[in-house]
PDB file of C-alpha atoms in Angstrom:
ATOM      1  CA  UNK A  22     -29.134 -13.817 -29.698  1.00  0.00           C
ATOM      2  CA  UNK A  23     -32.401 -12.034 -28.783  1.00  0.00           C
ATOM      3  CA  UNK A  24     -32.915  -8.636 -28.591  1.00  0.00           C
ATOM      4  CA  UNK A  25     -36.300  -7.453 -26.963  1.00  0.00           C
ATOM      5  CA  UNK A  26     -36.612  -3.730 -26.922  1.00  0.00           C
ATOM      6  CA  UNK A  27     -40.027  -2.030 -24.890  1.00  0.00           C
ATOM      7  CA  UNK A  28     -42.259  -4.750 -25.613  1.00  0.00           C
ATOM      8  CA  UNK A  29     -45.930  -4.853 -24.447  1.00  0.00           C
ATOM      9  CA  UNK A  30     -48.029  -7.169 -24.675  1.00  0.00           C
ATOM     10  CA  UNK A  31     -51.855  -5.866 -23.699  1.00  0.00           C
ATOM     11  CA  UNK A  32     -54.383  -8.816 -23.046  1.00  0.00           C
ATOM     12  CA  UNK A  33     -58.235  -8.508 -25.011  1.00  0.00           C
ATOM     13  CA  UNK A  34     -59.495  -6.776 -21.438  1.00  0.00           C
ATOM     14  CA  UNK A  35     -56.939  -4.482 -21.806  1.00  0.00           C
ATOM     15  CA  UNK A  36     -54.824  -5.598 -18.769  1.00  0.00           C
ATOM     16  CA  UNK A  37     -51.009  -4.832 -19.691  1.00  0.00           C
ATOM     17  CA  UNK A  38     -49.382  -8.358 -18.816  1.00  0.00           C
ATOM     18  CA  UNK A  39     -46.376  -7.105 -20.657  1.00  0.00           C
ATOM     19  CA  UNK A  40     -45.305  -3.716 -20.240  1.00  0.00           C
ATOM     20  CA  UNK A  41     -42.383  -1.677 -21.947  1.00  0.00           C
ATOM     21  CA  UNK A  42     -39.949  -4.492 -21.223  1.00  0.00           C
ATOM     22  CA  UNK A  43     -36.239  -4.794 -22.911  1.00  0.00           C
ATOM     23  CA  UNK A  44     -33.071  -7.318 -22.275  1.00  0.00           C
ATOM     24  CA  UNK A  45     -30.629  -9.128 -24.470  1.00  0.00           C
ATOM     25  CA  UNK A  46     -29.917 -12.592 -24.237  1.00  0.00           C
ATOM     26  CA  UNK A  47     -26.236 -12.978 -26.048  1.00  0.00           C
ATOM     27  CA  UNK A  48     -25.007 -15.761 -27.487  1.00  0.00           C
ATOM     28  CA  UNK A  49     -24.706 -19.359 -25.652  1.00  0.00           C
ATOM     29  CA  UNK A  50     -25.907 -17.162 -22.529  1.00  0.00           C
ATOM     30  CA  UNK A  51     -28.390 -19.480 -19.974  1.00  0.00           C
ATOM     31  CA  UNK A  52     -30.834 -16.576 -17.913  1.00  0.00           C
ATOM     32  CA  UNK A  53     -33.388 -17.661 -15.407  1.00  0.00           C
ATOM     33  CA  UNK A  54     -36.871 -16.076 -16.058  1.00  0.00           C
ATOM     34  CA  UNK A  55     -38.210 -15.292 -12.064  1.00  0.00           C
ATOM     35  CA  UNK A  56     -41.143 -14.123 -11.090  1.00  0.00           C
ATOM     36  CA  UNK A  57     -44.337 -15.107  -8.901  1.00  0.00           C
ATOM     37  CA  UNK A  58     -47.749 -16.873 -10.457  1.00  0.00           C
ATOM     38  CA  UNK A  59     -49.020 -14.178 -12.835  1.00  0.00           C
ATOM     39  CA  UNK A  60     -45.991 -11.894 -12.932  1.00  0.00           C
ATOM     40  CA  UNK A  61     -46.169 -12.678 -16.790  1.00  0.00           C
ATOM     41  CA  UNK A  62     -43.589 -15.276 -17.572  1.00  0.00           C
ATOM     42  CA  UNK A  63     -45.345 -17.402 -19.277  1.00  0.00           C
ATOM     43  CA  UNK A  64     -46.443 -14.471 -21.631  1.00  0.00           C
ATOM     44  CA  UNK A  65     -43.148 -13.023 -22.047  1.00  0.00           C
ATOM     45  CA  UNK A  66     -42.299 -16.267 -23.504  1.00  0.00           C
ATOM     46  CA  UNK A  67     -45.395 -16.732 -26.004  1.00  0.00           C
ATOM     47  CA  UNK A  68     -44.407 -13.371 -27.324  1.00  0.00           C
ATOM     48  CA  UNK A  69     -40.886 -14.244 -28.204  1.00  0.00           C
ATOM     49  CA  UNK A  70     -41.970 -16.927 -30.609  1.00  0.00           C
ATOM     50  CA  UNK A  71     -45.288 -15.071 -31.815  1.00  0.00           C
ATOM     51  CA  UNK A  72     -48.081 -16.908 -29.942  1.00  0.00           C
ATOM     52  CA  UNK A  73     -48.738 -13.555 -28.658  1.00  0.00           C
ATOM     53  CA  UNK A  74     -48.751 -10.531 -30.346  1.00  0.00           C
ATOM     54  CA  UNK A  75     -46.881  -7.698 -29.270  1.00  0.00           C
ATOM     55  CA  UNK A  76     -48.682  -4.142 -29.352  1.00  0.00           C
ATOM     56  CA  UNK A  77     -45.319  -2.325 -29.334  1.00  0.00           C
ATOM     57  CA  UNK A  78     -41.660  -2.325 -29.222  1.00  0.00           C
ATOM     58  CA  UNK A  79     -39.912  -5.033 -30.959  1.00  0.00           C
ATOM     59  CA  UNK A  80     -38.427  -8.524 -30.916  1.00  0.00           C
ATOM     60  CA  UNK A  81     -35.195  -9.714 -32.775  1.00  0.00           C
ATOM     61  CA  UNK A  82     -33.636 -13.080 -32.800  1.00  0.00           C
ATOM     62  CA  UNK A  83     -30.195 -13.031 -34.590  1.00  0.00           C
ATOM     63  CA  UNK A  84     -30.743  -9.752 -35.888  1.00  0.00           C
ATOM     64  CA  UNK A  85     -34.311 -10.639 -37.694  1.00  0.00           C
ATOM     65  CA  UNK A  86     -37.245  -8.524 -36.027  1.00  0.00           C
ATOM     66  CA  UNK A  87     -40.317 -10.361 -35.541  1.00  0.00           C
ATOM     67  CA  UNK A  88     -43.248  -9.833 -37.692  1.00  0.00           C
ATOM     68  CA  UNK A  89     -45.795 -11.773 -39.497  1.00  0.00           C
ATOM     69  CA  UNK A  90     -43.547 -12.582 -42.952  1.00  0.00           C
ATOM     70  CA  UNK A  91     -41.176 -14.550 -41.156  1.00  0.00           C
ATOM     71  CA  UNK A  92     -42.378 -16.238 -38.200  1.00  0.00           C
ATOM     72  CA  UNK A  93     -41.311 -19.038 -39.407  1.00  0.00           C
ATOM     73  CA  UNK A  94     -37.704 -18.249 -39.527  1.00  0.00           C
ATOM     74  CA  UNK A  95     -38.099 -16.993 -36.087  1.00  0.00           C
ATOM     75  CA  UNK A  96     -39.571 -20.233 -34.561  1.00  0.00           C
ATOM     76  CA  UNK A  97     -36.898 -22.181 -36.555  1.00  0.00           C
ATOM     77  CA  UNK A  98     -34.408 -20.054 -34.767  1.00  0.00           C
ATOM     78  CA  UNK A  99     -35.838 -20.078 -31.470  1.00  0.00           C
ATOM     79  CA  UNK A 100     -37.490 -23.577 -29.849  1.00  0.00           C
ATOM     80  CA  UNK A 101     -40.001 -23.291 -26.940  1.00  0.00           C
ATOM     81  CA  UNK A 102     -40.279 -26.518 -24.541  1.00  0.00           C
ATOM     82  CA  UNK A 103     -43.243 -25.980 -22.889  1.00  0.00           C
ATOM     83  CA  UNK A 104     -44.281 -26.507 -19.292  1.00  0.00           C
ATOM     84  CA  UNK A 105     -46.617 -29.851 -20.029  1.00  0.00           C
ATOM     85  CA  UNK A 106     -44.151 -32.331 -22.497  1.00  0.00           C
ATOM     86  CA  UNK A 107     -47.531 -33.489 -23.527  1.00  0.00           C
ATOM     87  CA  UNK A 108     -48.375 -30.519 -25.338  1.00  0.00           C
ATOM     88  CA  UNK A 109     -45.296 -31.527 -27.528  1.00  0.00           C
ATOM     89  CA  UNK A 110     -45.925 -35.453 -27.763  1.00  0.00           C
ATOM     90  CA  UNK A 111     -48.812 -36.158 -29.598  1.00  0.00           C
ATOM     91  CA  UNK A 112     -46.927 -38.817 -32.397  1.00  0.00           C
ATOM     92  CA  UNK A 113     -47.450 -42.881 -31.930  1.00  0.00           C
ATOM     93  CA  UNK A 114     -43.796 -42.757 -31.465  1.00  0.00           C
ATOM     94  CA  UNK A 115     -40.512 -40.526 -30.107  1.00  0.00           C
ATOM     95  CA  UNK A 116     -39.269 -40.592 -33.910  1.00  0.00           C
ATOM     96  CA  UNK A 117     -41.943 -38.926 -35.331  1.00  0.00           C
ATOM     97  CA  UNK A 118     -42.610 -36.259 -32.676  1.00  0.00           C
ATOM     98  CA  UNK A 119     -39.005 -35.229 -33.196  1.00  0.00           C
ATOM     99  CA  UNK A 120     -39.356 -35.967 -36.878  1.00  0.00           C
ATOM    100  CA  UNK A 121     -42.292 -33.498 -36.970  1.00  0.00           C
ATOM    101  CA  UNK A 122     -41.100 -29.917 -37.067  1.00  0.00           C
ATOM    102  CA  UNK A 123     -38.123 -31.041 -40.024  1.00  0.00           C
ATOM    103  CA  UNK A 124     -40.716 -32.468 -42.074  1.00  0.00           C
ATOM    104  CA  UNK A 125     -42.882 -29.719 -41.355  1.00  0.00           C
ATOM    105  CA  UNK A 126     -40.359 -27.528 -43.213  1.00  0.00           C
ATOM    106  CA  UNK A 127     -40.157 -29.720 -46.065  1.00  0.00           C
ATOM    107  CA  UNK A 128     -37.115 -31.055 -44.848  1.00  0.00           C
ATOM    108  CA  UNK A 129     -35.534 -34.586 -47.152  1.00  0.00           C
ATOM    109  CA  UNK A 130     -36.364 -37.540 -45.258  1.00  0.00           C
ATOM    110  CA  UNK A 131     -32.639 -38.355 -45.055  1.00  0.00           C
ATOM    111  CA  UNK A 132     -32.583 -34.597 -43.480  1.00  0.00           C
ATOM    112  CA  UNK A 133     -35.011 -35.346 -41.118  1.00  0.00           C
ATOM    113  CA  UNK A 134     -33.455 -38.619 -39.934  1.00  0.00           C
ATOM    114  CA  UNK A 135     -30.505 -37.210 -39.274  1.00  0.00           C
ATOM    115  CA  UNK A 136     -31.684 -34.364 -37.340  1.00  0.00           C
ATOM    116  CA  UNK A 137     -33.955 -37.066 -35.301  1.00  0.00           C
ATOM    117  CA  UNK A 138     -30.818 -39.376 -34.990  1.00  0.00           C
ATOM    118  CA  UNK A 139     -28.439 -36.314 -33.543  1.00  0.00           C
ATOM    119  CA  UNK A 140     -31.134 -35.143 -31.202  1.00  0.00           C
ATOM    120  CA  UNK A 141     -31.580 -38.508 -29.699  1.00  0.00           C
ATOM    121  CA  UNK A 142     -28.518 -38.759 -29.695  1.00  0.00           C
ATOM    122  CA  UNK A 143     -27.196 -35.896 -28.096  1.00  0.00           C
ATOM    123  CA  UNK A 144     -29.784 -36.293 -25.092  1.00  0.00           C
ATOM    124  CA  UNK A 145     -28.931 -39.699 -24.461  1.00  0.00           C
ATOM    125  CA  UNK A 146     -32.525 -41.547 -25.250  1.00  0.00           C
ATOM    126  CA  UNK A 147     -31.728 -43.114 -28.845  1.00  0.00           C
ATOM    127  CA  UNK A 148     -33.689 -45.847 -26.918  1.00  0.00           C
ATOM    128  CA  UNK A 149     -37.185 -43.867 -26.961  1.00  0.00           C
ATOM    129  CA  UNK A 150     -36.836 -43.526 -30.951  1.00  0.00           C
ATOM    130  CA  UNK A 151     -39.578 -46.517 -31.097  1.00  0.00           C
ATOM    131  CA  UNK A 152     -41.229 -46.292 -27.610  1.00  0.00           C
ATOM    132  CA  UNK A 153     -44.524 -43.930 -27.400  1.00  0.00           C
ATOM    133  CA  UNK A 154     -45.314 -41.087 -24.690  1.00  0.00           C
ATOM    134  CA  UNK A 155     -48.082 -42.953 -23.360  1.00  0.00           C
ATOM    135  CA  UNK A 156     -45.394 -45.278 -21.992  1.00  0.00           C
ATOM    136  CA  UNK A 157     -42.213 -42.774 -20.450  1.00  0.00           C
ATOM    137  CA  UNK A 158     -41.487 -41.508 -17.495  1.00  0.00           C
ATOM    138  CA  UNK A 159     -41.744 -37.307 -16.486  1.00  0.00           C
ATOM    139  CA  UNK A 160     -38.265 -37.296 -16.974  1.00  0.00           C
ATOM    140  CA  UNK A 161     -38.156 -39.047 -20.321  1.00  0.00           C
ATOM    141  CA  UNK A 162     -40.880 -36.991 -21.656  1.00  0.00           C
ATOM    142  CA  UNK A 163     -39.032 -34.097 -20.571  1.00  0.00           C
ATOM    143  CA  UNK A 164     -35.845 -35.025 -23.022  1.00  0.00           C
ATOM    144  CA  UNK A 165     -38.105 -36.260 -25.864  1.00  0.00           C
ATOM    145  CA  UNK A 166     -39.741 -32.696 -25.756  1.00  0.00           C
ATOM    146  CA  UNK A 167     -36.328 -31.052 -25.691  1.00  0.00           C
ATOM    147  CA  UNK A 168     -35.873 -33.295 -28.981  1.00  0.00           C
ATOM    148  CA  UNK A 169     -38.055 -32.316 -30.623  1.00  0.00           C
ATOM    149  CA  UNK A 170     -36.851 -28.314 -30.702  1.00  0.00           C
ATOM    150  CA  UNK A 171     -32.969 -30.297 -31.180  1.00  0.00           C
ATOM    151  CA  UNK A 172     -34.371 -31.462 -34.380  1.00  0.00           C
ATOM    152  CA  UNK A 173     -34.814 -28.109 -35.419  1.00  0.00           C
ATOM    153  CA  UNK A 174     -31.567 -26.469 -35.199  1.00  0.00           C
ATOM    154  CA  UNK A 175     -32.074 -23.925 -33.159  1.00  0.00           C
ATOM    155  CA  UNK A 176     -29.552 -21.039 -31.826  1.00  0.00           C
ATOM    156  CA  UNK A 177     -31.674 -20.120 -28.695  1.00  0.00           C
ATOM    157  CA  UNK A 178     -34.038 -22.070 -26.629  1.00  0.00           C
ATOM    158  CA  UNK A 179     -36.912 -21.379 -24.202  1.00  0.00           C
ATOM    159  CA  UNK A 180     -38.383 -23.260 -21.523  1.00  0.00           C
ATOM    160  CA  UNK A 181     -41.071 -22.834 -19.192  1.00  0.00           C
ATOM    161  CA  UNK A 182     -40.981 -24.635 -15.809  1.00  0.00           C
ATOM    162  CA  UNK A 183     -38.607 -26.884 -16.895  1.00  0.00           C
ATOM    163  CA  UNK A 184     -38.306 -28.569 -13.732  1.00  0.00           C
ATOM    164  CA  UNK A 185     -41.975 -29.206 -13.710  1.00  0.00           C
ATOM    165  CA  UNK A 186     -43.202 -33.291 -13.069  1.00  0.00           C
ATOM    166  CA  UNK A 187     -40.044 -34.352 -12.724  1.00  0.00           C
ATOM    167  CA  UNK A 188     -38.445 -36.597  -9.590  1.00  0.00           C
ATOM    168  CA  UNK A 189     -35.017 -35.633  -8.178  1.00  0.00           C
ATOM    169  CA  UNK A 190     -33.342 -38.201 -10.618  1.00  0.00           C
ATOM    170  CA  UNK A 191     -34.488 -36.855 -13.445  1.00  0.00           C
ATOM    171  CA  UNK A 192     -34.304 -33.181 -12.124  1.00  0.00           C
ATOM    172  CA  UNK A 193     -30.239 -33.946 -11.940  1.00  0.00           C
ATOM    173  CA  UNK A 194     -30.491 -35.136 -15.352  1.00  0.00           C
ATOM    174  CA  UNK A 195     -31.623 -31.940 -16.598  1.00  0.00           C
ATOM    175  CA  UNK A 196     -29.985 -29.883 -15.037  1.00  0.00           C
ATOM    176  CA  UNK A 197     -26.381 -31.750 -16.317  1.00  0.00           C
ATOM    177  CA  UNK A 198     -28.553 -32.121 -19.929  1.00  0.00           C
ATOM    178  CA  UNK A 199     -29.312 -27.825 -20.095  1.00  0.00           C
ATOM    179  CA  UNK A 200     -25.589 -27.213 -18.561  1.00  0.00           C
ATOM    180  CA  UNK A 201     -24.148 -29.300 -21.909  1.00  0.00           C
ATOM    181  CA  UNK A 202     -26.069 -27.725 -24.614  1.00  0.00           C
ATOM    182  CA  UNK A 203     -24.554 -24.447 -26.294  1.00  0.00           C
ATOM    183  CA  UNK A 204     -27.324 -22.410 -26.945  1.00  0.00           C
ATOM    184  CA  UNK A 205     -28.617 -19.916 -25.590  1.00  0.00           C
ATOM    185  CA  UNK A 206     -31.678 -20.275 -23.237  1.00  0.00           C
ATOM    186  CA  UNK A 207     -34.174 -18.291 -21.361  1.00  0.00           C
ATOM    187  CA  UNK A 208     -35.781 -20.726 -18.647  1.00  0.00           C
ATOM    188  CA  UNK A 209     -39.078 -19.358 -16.652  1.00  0.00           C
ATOM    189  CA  UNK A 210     -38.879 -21.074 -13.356  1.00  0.00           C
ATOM    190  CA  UNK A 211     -40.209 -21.382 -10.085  1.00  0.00           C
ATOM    191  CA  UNK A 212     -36.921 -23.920  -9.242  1.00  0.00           C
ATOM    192  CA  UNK A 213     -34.823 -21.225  -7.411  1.00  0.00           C
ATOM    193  CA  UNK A 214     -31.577 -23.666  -6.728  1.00  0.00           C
ATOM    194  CA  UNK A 215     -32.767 -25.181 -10.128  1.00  0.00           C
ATOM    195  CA  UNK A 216     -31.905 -21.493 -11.507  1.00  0.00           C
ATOM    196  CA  UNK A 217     -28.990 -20.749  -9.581  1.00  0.00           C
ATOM    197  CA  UNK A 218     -27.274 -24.295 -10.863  1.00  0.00           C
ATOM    198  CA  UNK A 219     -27.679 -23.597 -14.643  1.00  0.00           C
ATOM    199  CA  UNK A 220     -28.348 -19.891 -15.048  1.00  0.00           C
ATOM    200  CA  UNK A 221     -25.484 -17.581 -14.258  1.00  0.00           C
ATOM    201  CA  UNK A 222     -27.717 -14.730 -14.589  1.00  0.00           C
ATOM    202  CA  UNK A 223     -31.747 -14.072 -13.949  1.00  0.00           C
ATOM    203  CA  UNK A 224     -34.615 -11.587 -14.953  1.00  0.00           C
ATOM    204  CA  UNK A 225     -36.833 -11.014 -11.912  1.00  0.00           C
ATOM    205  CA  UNK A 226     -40.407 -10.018 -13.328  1.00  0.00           C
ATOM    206  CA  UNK A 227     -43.205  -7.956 -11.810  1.00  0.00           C
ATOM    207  CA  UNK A 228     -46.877  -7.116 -12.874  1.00  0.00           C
ATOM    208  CA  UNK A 229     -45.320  -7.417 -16.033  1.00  0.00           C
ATOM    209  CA  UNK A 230     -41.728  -5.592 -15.535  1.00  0.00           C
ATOM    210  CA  UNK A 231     -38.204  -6.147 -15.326  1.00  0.00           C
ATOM    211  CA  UNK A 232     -37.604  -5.779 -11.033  1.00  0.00           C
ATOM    212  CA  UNK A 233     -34.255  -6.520 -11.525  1.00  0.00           C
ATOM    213  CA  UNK A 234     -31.675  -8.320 -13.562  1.00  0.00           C
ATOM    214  CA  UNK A 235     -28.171  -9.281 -12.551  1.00  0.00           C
ATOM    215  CA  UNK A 236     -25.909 -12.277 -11.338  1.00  0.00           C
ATOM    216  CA  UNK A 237     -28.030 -15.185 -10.276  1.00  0.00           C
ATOM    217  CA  UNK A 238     -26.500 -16.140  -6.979  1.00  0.00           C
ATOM    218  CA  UNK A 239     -26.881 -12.557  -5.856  1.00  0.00           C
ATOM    219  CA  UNK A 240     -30.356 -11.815  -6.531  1.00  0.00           C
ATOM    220  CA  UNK A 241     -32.042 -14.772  -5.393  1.00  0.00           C
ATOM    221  CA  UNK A 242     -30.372 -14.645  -2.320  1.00  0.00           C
ATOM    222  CA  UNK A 243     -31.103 -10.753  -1.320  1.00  0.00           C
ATOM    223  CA  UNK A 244     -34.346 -11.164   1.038  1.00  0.00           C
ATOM    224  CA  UNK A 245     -35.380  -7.900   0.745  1.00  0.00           C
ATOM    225  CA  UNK A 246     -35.519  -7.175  -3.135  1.00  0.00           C
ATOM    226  CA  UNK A 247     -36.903 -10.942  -3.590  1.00  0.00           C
ATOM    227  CA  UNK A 248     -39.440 -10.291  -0.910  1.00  0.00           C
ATOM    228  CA  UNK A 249     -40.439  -6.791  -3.167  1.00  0.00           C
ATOM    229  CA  UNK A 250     -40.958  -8.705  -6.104  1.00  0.00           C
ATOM    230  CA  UNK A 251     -43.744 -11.457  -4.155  1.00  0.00           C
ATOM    231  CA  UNK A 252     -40.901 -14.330  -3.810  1.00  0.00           C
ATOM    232  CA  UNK A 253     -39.476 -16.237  -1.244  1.00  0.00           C
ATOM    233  CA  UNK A 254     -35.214 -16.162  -1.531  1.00  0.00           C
ATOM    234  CA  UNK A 255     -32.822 -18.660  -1.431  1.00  0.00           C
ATOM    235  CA  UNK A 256     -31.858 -19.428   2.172  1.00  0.00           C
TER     236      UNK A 256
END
């Protein structure tokens, strides 16, 4: 669970791109992040794993506020799949990219195998274990970056325009991928059917505030409030 309570997050120029927001994400709950280029998604995101500091309010995840002392604990508890999967692949091969967060906790290196070998294996691409990035597809980078937050045994995870370099093929394959896992997930996304498919509820964000949050299908398909926030709705 996440609990984010009148967060703001104030850039060096002192431009507010985060400003007094709060919402809950419970347990095994999916919620589509909305908002137009530069409503602050992207930001709201950084902040919930402590990429980017928060000037005030606060951030919990499974009842442990955010803070400096246990970061760690936090990022172990919540995995971020970023926008680019080659920000995330940067090992000669699939194993060790997903092998690199466990043994970056000083996990055994039976540990970390079998957190590697479950990831893998729950995505479907056991068959990328030996391959490197240099060589897959948009969509198989796409699952080797979700393995590698797998591997880490997470209870909630993020993703930022998930949806992003992938072909229709392998946009189907992640949407039935994201529908199958448990946990809970916050996905920033531009993909409006991509949202309504897999998140049963979404956060629209403005200049850096909640516009609205409710049932998926009903939001991005109201013209008028979608139009207010500087998107186009679901026709």
């Amino acid at each position: 669970m996440i609990e984010v309570k009148d967060i703001t997050v104030t850039y060096p120029d002192g431009t507010k791109a985060i400003d007094a927001v709060s919402f809950t994400i419970r347990d095994g709950e999916n919620v589509a992040l909305v908002g137009a280029n530069g409503a602050g998604k992207t930001t709201l995101l950084l902040s919930l794993v402590g990429v980017l500091p928060v000037q005030s309010g606060s951030i919990r995840v499974d009842g442990i506020e955010l803070n400096k002392s246990n970061l760690n604990e936090v990022r172990r508890r919540v995995g971020m799949v970023f926008q680019n999967p080659d920000d995330q692949l940067f090992m000669p091969m699939i194993y060790d990219d997903v092998a690199f967060g466990p043994r970056n906790f000083g996990l055994s290196e039976e540990e970390v195998q079998k957190r590697v070998d479950s990831a893998l294996a729950e995505l479907g691409i056991t068959h990328l274990r030996n391959r490197s990035s240099l060589k897959l597809s948009g969509g198989e980078k796409r699952m080797a970056a979700i393995a590698t937050v797998l591997s880490m045994d997470p209870t909630t995870m993020i993703f930022d325009e998930p949806t992003a370099f992938l072909d229709p093929k392998a946009r189907r394959n992640l949407i039935k991928v994201l529908s199958a896992l448990p946990h809970s997930k916050l996905l920033a996304t531009h993909d409006l059917t991509f949202a309504e498919e897999v998140c049963p509820r979404a956060i629209l964000i403005k200049k850096g505030r909640i516009f609205a949050d409710g049932e998926t299908h009903v939001l991005l398909r109201d013209e008028k409030l979608m139009d207010d926030c500087g998107i186009e709705a679901i026709r």
